[in-house]
Coordinates of C-alpha atoms and ligand atoms in Angstrom, one line a residue:
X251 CA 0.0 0.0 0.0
X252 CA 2.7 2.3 0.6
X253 CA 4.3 2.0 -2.3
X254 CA 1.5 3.1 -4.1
X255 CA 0.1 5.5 -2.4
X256 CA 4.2 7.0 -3.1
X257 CA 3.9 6.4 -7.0
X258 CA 0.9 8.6 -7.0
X259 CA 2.4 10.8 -5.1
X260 CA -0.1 10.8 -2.1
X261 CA 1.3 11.2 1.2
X262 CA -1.0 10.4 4.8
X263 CA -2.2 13.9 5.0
X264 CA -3.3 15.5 1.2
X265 CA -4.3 18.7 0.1
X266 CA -8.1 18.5 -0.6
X267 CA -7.7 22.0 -2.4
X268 CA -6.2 22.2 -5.8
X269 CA -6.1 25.2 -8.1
X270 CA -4.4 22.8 -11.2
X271 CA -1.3 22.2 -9.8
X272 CA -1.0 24.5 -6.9
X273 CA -2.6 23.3 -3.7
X274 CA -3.9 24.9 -0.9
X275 CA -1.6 25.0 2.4
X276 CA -4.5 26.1 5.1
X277 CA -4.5 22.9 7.8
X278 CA -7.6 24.6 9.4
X279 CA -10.3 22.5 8.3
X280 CA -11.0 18.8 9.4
X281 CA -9.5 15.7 7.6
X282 CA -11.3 13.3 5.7
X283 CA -10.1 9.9 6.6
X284 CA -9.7 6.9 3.4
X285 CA -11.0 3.6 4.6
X286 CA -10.0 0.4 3.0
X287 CA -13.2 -1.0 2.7
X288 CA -11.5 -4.8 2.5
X289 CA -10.2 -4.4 5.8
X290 CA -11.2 -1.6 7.8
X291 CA -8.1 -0.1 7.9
X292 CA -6.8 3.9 7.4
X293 CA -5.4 4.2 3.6
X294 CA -4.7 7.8 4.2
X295 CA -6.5 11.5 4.4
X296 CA -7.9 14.3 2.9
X297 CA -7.9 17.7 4.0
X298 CA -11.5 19.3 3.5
X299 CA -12.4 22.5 1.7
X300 CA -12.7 25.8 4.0
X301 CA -15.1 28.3 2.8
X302 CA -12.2 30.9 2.2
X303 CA -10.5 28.3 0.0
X304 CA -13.6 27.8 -2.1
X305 CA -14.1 31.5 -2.5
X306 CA -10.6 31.5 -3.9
X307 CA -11.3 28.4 -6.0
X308 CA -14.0 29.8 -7.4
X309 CA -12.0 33.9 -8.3
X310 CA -9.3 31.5 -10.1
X311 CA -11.4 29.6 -12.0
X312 CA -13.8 32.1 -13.1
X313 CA -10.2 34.4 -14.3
X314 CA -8.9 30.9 -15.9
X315 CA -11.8 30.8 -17.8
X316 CA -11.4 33.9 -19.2
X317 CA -8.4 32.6 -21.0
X318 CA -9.3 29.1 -21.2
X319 CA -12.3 29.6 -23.5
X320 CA -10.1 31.2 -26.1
X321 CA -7.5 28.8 -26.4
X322 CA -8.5 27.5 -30.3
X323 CA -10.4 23.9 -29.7
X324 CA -8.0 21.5 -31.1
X325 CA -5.5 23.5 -29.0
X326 CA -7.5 22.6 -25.7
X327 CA -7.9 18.5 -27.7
X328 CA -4.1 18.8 -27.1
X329 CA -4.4 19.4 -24.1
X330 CA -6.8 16.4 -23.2
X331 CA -4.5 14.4 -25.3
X332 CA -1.4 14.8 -22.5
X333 CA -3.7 13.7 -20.2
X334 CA -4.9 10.3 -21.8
X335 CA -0.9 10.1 -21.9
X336 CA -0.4 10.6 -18.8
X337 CA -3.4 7.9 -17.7
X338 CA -2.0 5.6 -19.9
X339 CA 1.2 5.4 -18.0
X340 CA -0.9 5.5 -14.4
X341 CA -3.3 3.1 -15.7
X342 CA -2.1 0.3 -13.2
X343 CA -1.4 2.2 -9.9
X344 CA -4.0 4.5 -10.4
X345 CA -6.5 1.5 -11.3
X346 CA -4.7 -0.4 -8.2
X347 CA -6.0 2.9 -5.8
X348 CA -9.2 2.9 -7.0
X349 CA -9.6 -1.1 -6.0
X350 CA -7.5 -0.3 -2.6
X351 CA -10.3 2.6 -1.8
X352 CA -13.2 1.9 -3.4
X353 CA -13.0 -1.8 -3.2
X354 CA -13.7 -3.2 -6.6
X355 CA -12.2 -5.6 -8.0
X356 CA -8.3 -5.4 -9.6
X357 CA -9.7 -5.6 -13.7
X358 CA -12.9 -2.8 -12.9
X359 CA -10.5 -0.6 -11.1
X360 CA -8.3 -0.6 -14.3
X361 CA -11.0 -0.8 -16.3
X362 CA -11.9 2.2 -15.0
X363 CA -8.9 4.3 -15.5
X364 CA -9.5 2.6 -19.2
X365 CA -12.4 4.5 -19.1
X366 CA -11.3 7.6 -18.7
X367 CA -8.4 6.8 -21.5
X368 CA -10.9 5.8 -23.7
X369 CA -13.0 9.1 -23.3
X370 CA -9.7 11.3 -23.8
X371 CA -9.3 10.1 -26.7
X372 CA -13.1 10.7 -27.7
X373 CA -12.3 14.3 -26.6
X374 CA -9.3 14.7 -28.6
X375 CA -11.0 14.3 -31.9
X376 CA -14.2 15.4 -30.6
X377 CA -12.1 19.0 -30.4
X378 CA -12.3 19.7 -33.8
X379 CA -15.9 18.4 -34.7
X380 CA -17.8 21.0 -32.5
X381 CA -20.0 21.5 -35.4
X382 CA -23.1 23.6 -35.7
X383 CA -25.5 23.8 -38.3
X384 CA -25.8 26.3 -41.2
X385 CA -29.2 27.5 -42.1
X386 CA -31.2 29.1 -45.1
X387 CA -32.1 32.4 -44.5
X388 CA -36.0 33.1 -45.5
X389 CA -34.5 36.8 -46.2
X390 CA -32.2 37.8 -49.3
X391 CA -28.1 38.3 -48.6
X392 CA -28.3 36.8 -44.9
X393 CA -26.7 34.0 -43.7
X394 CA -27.5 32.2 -40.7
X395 CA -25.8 29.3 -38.7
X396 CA -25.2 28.5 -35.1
X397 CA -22.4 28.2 -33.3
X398 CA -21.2 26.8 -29.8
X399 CA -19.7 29.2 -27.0
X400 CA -17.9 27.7 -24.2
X401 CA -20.0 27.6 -20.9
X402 CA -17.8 28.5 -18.2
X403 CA -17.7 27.3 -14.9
X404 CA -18.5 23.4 -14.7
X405 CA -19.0 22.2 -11.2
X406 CA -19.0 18.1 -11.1
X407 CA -20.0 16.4 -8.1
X408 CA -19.6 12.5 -8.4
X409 CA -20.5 9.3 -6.4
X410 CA -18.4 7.0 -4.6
X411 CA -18.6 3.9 -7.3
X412 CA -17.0 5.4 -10.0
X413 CA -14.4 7.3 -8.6
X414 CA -12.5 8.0 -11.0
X415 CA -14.1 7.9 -14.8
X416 CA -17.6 10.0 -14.6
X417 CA -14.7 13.3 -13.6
X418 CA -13.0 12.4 -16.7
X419 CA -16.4 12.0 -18.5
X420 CA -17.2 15.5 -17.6
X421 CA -14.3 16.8 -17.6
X422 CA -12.7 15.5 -21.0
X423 CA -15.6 17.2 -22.6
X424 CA -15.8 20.1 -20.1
X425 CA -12.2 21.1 -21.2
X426 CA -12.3 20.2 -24.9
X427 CA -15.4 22.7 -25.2
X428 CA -13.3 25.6 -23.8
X429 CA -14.8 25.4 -19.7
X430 CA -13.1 24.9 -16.6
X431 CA -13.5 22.2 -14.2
X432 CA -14.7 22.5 -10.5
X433 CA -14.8 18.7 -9.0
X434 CA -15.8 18.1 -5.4
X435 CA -15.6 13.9 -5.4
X436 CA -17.7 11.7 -3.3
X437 CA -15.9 11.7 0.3
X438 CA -16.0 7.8 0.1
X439 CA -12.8 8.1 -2.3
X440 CA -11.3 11.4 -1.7
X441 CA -7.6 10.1 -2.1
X442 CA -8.8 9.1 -6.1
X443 CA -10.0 12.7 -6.6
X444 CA -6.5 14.0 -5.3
X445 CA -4.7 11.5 -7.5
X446 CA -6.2 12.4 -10.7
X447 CA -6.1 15.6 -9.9
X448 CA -2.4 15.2 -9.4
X449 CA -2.0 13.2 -12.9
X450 CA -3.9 15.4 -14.6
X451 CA -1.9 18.9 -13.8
X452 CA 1.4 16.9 -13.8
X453 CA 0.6 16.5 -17.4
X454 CA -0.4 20.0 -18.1
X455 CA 3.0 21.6 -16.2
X456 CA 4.6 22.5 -19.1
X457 CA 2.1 24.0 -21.3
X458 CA 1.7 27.2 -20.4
X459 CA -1.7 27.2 -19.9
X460 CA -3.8 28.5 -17.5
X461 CA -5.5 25.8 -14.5
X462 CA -8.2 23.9 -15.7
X463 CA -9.2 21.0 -13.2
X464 CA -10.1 22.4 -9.5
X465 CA -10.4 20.2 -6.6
X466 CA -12.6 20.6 -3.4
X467 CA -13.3 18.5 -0.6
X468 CA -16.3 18.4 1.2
X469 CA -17.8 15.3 3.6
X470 CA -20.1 17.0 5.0
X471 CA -22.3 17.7 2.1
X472 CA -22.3 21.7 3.4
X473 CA -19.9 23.3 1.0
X474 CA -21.6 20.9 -1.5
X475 CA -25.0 22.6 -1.2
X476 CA -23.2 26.0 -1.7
X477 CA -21.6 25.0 -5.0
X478 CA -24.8 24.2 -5.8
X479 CA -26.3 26.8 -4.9
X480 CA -23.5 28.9 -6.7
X481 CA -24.5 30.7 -9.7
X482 CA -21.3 31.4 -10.8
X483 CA -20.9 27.3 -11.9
X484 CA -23.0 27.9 -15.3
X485 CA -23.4 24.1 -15.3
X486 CA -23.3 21.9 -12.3
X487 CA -22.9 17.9 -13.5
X488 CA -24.4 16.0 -10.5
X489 CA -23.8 12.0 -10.0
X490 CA -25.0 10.1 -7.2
X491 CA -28.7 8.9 -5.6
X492 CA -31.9 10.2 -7.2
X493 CA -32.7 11.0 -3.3
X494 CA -29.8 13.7 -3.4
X495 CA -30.3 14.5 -7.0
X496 CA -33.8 15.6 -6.5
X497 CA -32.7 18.4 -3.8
X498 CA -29.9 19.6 -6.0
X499 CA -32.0 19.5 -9.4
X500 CA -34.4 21.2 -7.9
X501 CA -32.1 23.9 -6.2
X502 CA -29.8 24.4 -9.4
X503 CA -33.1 25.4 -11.4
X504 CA -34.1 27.5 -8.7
X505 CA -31.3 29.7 -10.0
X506 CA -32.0 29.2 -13.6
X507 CA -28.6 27.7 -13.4
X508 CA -28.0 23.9 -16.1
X509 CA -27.7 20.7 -14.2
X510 CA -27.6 17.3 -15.6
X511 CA -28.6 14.7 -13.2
X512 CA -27.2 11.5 -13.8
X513 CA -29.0 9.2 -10.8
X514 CA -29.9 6.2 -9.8
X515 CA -31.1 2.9 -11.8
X516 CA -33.5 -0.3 -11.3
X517 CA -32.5 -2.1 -14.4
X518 CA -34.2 -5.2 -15.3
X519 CA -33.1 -8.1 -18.0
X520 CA -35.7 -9.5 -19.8
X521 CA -35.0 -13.3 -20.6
X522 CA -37.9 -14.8 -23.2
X523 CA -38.5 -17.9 -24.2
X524 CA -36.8 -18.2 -27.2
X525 CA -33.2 -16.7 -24.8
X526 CA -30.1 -18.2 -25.4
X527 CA -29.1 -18.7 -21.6
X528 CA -25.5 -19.4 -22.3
X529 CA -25.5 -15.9 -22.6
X530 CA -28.0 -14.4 -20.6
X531 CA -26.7 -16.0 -17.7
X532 CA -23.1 -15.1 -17.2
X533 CA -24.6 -11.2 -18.3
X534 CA -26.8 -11.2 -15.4
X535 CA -24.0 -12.4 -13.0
X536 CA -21.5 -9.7 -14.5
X537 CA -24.5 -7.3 -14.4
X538 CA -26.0 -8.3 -10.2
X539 CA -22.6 -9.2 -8.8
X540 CA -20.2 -7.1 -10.7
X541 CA -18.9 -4.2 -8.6
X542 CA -20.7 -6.0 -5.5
X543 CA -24.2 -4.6 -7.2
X544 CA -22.6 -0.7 -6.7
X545 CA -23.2 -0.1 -10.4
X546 CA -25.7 2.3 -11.2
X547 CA -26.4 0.2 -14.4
X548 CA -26.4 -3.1 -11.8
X549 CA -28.9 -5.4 -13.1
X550 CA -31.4 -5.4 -9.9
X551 CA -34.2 -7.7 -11.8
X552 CA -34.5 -10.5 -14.0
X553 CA -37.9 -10.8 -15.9
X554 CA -38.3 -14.3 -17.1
X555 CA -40.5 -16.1 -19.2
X556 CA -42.4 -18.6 -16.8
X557 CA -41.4 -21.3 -19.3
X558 CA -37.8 -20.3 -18.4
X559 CA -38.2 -19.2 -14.9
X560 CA -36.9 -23.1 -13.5
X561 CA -34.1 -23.2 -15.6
X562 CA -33.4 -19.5 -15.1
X563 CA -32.7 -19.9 -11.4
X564 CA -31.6 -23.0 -11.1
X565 CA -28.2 -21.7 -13.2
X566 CA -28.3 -18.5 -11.7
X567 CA -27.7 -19.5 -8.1
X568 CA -25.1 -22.7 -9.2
X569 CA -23.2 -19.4 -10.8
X570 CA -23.7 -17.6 -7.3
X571 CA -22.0 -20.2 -5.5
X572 CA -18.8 -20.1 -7.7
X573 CA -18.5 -16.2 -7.1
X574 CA -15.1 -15.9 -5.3
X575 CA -15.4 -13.2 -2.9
X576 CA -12.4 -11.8 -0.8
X577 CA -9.5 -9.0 -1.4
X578 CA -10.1 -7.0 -4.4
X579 CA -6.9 -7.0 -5.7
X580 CA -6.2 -10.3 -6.0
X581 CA -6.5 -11.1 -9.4
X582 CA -8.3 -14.3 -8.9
X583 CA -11.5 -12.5 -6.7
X584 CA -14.9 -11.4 -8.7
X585 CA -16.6 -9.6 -6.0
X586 CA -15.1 -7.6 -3.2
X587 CA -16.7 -5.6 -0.1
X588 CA -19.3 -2.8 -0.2
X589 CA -18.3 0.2 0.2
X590 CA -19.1 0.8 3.8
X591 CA -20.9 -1.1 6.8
X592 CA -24.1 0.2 6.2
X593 CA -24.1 -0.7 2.6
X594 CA -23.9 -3.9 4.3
X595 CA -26.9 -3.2 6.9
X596 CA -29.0 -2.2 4.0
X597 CA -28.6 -5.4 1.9
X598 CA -29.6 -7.5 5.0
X599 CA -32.5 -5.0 5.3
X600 CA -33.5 -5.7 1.7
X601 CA -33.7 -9.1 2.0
X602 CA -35.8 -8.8 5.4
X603 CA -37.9 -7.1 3.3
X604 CA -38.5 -9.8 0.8
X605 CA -39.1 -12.2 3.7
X606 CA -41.5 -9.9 5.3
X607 CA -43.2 -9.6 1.9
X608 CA -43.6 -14.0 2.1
X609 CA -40.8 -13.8 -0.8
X610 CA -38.0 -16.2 -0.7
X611 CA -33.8 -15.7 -0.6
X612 CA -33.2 -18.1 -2.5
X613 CA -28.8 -17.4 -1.9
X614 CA -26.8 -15.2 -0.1
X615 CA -27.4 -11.9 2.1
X616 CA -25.0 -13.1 4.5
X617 CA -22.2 -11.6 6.1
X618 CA -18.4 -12.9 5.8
X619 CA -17.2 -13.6 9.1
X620 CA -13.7 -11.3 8.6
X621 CA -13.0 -7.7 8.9
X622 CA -14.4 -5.4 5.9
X623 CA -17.7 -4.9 4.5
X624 CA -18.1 -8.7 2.5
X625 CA -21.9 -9.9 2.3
X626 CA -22.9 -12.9 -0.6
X627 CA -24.3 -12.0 -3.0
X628 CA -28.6 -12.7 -3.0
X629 CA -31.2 -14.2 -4.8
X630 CA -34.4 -13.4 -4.2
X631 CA -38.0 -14.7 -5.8
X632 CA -39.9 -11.7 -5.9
X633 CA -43.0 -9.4 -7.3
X634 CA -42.0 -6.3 -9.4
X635 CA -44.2 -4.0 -7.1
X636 CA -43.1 -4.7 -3.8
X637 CA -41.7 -1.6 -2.4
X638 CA -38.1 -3.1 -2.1
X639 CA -38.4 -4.0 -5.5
X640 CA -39.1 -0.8 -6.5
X641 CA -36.6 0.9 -4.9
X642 CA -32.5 0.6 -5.6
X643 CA -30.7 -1.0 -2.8
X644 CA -27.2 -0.2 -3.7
X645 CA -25.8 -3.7 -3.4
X646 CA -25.7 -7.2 -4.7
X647 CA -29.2 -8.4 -4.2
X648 CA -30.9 -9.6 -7.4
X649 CA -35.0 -10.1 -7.7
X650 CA -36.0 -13.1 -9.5
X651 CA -39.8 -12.6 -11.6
X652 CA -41.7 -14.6 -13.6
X653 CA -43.7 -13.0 -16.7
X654 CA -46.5 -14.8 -18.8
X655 CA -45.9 -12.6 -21.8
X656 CA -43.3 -10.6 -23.1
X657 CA -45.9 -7.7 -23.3
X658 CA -46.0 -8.3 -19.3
X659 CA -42.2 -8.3 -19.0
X660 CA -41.7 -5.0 -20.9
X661 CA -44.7 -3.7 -18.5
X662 CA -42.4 -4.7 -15.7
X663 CA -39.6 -3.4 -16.9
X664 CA -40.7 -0.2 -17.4
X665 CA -43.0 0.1 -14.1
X666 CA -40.2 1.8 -11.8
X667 CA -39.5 5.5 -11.2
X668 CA -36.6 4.6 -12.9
X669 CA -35.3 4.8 -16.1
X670 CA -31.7 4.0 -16.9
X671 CA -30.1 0.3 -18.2
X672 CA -32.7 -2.9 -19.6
X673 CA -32.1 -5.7 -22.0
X674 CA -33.7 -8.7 -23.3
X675 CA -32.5 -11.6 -23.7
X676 CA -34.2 -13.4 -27.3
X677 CA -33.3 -15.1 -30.6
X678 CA -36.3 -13.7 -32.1
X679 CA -36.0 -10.9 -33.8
X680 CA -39.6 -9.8 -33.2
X681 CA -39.7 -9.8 -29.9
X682 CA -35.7 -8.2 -29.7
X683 CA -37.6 -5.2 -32.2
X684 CA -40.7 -5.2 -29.9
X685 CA -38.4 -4.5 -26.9
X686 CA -36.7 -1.7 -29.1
X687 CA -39.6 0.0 -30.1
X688 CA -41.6 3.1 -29.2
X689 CA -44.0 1.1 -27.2
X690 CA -40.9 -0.8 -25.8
X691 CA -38.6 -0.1 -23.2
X692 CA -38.6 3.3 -21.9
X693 CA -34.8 3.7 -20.7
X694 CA -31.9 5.6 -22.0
X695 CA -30.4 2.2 -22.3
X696 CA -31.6 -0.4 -24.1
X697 CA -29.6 -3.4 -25.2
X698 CA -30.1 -7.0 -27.1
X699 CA -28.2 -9.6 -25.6
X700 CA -25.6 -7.9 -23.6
X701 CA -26.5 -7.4 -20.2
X702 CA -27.5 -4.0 -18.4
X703 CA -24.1 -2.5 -17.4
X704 CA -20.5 -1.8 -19.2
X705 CA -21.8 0.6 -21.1
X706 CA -19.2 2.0 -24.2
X707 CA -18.1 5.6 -23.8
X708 CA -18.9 6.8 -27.5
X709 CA -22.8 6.5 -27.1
X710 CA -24.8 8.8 -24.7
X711 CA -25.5 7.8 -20.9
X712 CA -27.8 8.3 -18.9
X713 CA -31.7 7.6 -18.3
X714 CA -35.0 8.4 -18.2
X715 CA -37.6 9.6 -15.5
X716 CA -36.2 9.7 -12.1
X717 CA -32.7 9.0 -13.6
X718 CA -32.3 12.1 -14.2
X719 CA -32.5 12.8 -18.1
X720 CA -28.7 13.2 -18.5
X721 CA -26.6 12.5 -20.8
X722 CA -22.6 12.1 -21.1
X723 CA -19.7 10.7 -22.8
X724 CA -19.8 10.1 -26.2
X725 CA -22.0 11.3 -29.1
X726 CA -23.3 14.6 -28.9
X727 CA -23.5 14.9 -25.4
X728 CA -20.8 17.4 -25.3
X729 CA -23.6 19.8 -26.5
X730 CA -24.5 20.3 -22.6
X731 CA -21.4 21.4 -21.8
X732 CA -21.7 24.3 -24.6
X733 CA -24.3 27.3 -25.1
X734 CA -25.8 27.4 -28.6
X735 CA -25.6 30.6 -30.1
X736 CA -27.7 31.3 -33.6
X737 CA -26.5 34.0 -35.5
X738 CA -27.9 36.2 -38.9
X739 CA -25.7 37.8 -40.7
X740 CA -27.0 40.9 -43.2
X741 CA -24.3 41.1 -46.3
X742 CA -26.9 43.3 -48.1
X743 CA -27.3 46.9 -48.4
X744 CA -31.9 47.0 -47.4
X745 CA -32.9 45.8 -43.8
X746 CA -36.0 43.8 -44.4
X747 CA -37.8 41.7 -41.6
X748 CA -38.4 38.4 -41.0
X749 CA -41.9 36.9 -41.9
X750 CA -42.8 39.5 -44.5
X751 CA -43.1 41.8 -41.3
X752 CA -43.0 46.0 -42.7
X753 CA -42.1 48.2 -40.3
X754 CA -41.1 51.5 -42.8
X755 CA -40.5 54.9 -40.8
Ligands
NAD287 P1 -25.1 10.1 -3.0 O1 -26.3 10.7 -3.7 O2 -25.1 9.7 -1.6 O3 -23.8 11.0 -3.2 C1 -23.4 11.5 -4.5 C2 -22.6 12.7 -4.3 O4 -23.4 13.8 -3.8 C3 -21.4 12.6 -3.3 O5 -20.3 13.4 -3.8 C4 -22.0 13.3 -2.1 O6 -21.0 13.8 -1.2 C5 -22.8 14.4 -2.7 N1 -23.9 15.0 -1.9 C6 -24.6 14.3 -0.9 N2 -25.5 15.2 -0.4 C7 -25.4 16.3 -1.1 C8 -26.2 17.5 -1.1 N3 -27.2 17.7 -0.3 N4 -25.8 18.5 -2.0 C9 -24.8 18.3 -2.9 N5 -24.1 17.1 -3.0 C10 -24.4 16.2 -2.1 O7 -24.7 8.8 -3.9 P2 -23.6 7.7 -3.7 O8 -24.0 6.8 -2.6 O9 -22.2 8.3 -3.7 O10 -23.6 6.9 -5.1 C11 -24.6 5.9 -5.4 C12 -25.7 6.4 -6.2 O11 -25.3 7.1 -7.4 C13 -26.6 5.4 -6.7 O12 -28.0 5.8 -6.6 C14 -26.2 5.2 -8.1 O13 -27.2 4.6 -8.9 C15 -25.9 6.6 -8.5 N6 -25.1 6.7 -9.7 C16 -25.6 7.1 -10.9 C17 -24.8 7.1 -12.0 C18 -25.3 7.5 -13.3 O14 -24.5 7.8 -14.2 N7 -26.6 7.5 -13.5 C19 -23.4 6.7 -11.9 C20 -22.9 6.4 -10.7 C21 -23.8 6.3 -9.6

């Protein structure tokens, strides 16, 4: 551990204020302490945010801006392109911090430092494609197109799962679009917020430019209400639970201020009769058990044909009982512990719940006898309106229900607040089109044999309803993170009006 945490550069006690590669020195404000979730034990800390330092965060990033937004696009694509360098060489220690903190597994946590290579590279080219459309004037010797402006501030707040990858998801396109970044991570994994912030400006020292990515630090969610409250961030990116998403939604249009709300999921896999299941089933493992069920596209529910339900089960919990639970970052593990202890308490709770509801656990929901936060993984038979069904529970507990039609299934699927991830699972290609229809699933995700989660970064994400209505990453969702401005230009020598209107002196 301690070599690690010295090849990123982190020492016990880190600066939880950055202004790009400068750091704040004031030792005034509390410390926010980084637990190893596999064993309980102090990783290191992270200084907090003071209210003075934001204010100064905020002065510097607003004057950063001023030159930021005219640095030519591609310029700025340069830029972004130092910094998939730079991830490229971190990929393994950085990847290796995010499983020591955040506690999943070795190949997610690089995968997710992947991630943010993969949408660097997106952002690179995506520099010098921020097109906008021409138009045909109505009116003689006009012209008329639209352009995109840079925003200005961008304030991301992000969740504890991805620690890493939704900053650079924001922030890749943030920066390539001419705005500087504000991030204030989840508290859960402060040390990965300080180490990407470190990677990041290290790669950016010599280029004479002016600071771009800001760090704050916040755990107790005070500062986080001012920022966004703050109508100097001109659009405030928020990740996390639609619970908290709702406040801050609601408070960020209270100023007329942009927010894209990227929340919470209750994604369902429809498996039909005609499913291959030597597909569907590993997909719904990866999907319920993957990242210990912390995945906001985590598959929570499995709608199955009641001709496949027996079958269905049967393999899913002989899979369950081959998951290898234990440290994270050995190689050989595919699910480590929850993030904290009452991530634990709350799986227990859910499957209470489905007892309480006469439902049956069919595997799993119990605690490993050793220090961390280790549960097995559950299985539950269960009804798609049952309140714990209808909520996310934020862990690896998976709800088992059998459908009579797949009109019934696509009913069920779409009959949560929810709205992010689905799939089926089918050979026919009527019922796969059915599912991808207008009258079909109602998420921002929809795939055809390929589970729920592991999403690509070149299309869109995000979801629907309660999810937020979001989108990020790839293809045009760097549009949010630019103002459209439409523009008429007169090259003739007579003034007249649009829509025939006369208004002679
Ligand atoms: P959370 O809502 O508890 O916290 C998210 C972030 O919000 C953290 O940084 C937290 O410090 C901050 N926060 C908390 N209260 C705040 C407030 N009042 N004002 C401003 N900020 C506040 O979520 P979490 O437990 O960290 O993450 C899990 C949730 O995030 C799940 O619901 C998951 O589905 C969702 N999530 C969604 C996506 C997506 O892209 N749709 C991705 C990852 C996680």
């Amino acid at each position: 551990m301690k070599d690690l945490l010295k090849q990123l550069d982190l020492t016990a006690v880190n600066a939880g204020t950055w202004y790009g590669s400068d750091h704040c020195e004031d030792q005034s404000t509390g410390l926010i302490d980084s637990i190893n979730p596999t064993t309980g034990e102090l990783i290191a800390s992270v200084r907090n945010t003071s209210p003075a330092e934001y204010e100064r965060v905020l002065t510097m990033a607003q004057e950063s801006f001023a030159a930021w937004s005219k640095v030519p696009a591609p310029v700025r694509g340069n830029a972004v392109r130092l910094i998939g360098n730079a991830l490229r060489e971190h990929r393994t220690t950085l990847g290796a911090l995010v499983t020591l903190e955040n506690g999943k597994i070795k190949s997610e946590g690089i995968g997710e430092v992947q991630e943010m290579i993969d949408i660097a590279d997106f952002a690179v080219g995506q520099s010098r494609m921020l097109y906008g459309n021409t138009m045909h004037s109505e009116r003689p010797q006009h012209r008329m197109y639209e352009q995109w402006q840079p925003l200005g501030l961008v304030g991301t707040i992000t969740a504890f799962n991805f620690p890493v990858a939704v900053w650079a998801w924001n922030a890749c396109i943030a920066a390539i679009c001419g705005n500087v970044n504000i991030w204030k991570p989840s508290p859960k994994t402060a040390l990965c917020g300080v180490a990407v912030q470190k990677i990041v400006n290290a790669a950016l020292a010599d280029e004479n430019l002016p600071p771009v990515f800001f760090l704050i630090n916040d755990d107790s969610n005070e500062l986080a209400q001012t920022f966004v409250d703050d109508p100097r961030i001109n659009l405030l990116s928020f990740t996390g639970s639609c619970a908290v998403g709702r406040q801050v939604g609601a408070r960020v249009a209270g100023r007329m201020g942009r927010v894209l709300l990227e929340l919470g999921g209750n994604n369902a896999i429809i498996v039909d009769e005609f499913a291959n299941l030597d597909l569907a089933i590993p997909a719904i493992v990866f999907g319920s058990v993957g990242t210990a069920g912390q995945r906001c596209t985590t598959t929570r529910r499995v709608l199955i044909h009641k001709s496949r339900f027996d079958e269905v089960r049967t393999a899913l919990v002989k899979a369950y009982g081959q998951i290898r639970i234990g440290d994270p970052l050995d190689g050989k593990t595919l699910m480590g512990p929850l993030i904290d202890e009452s991530s634990v308490t709350r799986v227990e709770a859910a499957c209470d719940a489905v007892r309480a509801h006469g439902g049956e656990i069919l595997c799993g929901g119990e605690r490993l006898d050793r220090p961390g936060n280790f549960i097995t993984p559950a299985i539950a038979v269960a009804k798609n309106d049952w309140n714990i069904v209808q909520s996310e529970t934020f862990g690896p507990i998976l709800y088992l229900i059998p459908c009579n039609t797949l009109d019934d299934a696509i009913a069920m699927q779409n009959g949560v607040v929810q709205g992010l991830s689905s799939a089926i699972f089918t050979d026919n290609l009527q019922n796969a089109e059915r599912f991808l229809s207008s009258g079909g699933s109602d998420c921002g995700i929809a795939n055809v044999n390929i589970g729920t989660s592991g999403a690509e970064i070149g299309g869109a994400f995000g979801g629907e309803k309660e999810t937020g209505g979001g989108r990020e990453a790839g293809s045009d969702a760097w549009k949010a993170y630019m103002r459209r401005q439409t523009t008429t230009i007169n090259w003739g020598k007579n003034l007249p009006l649009a829509q025939g209107v006369n208004f002679d002196l």
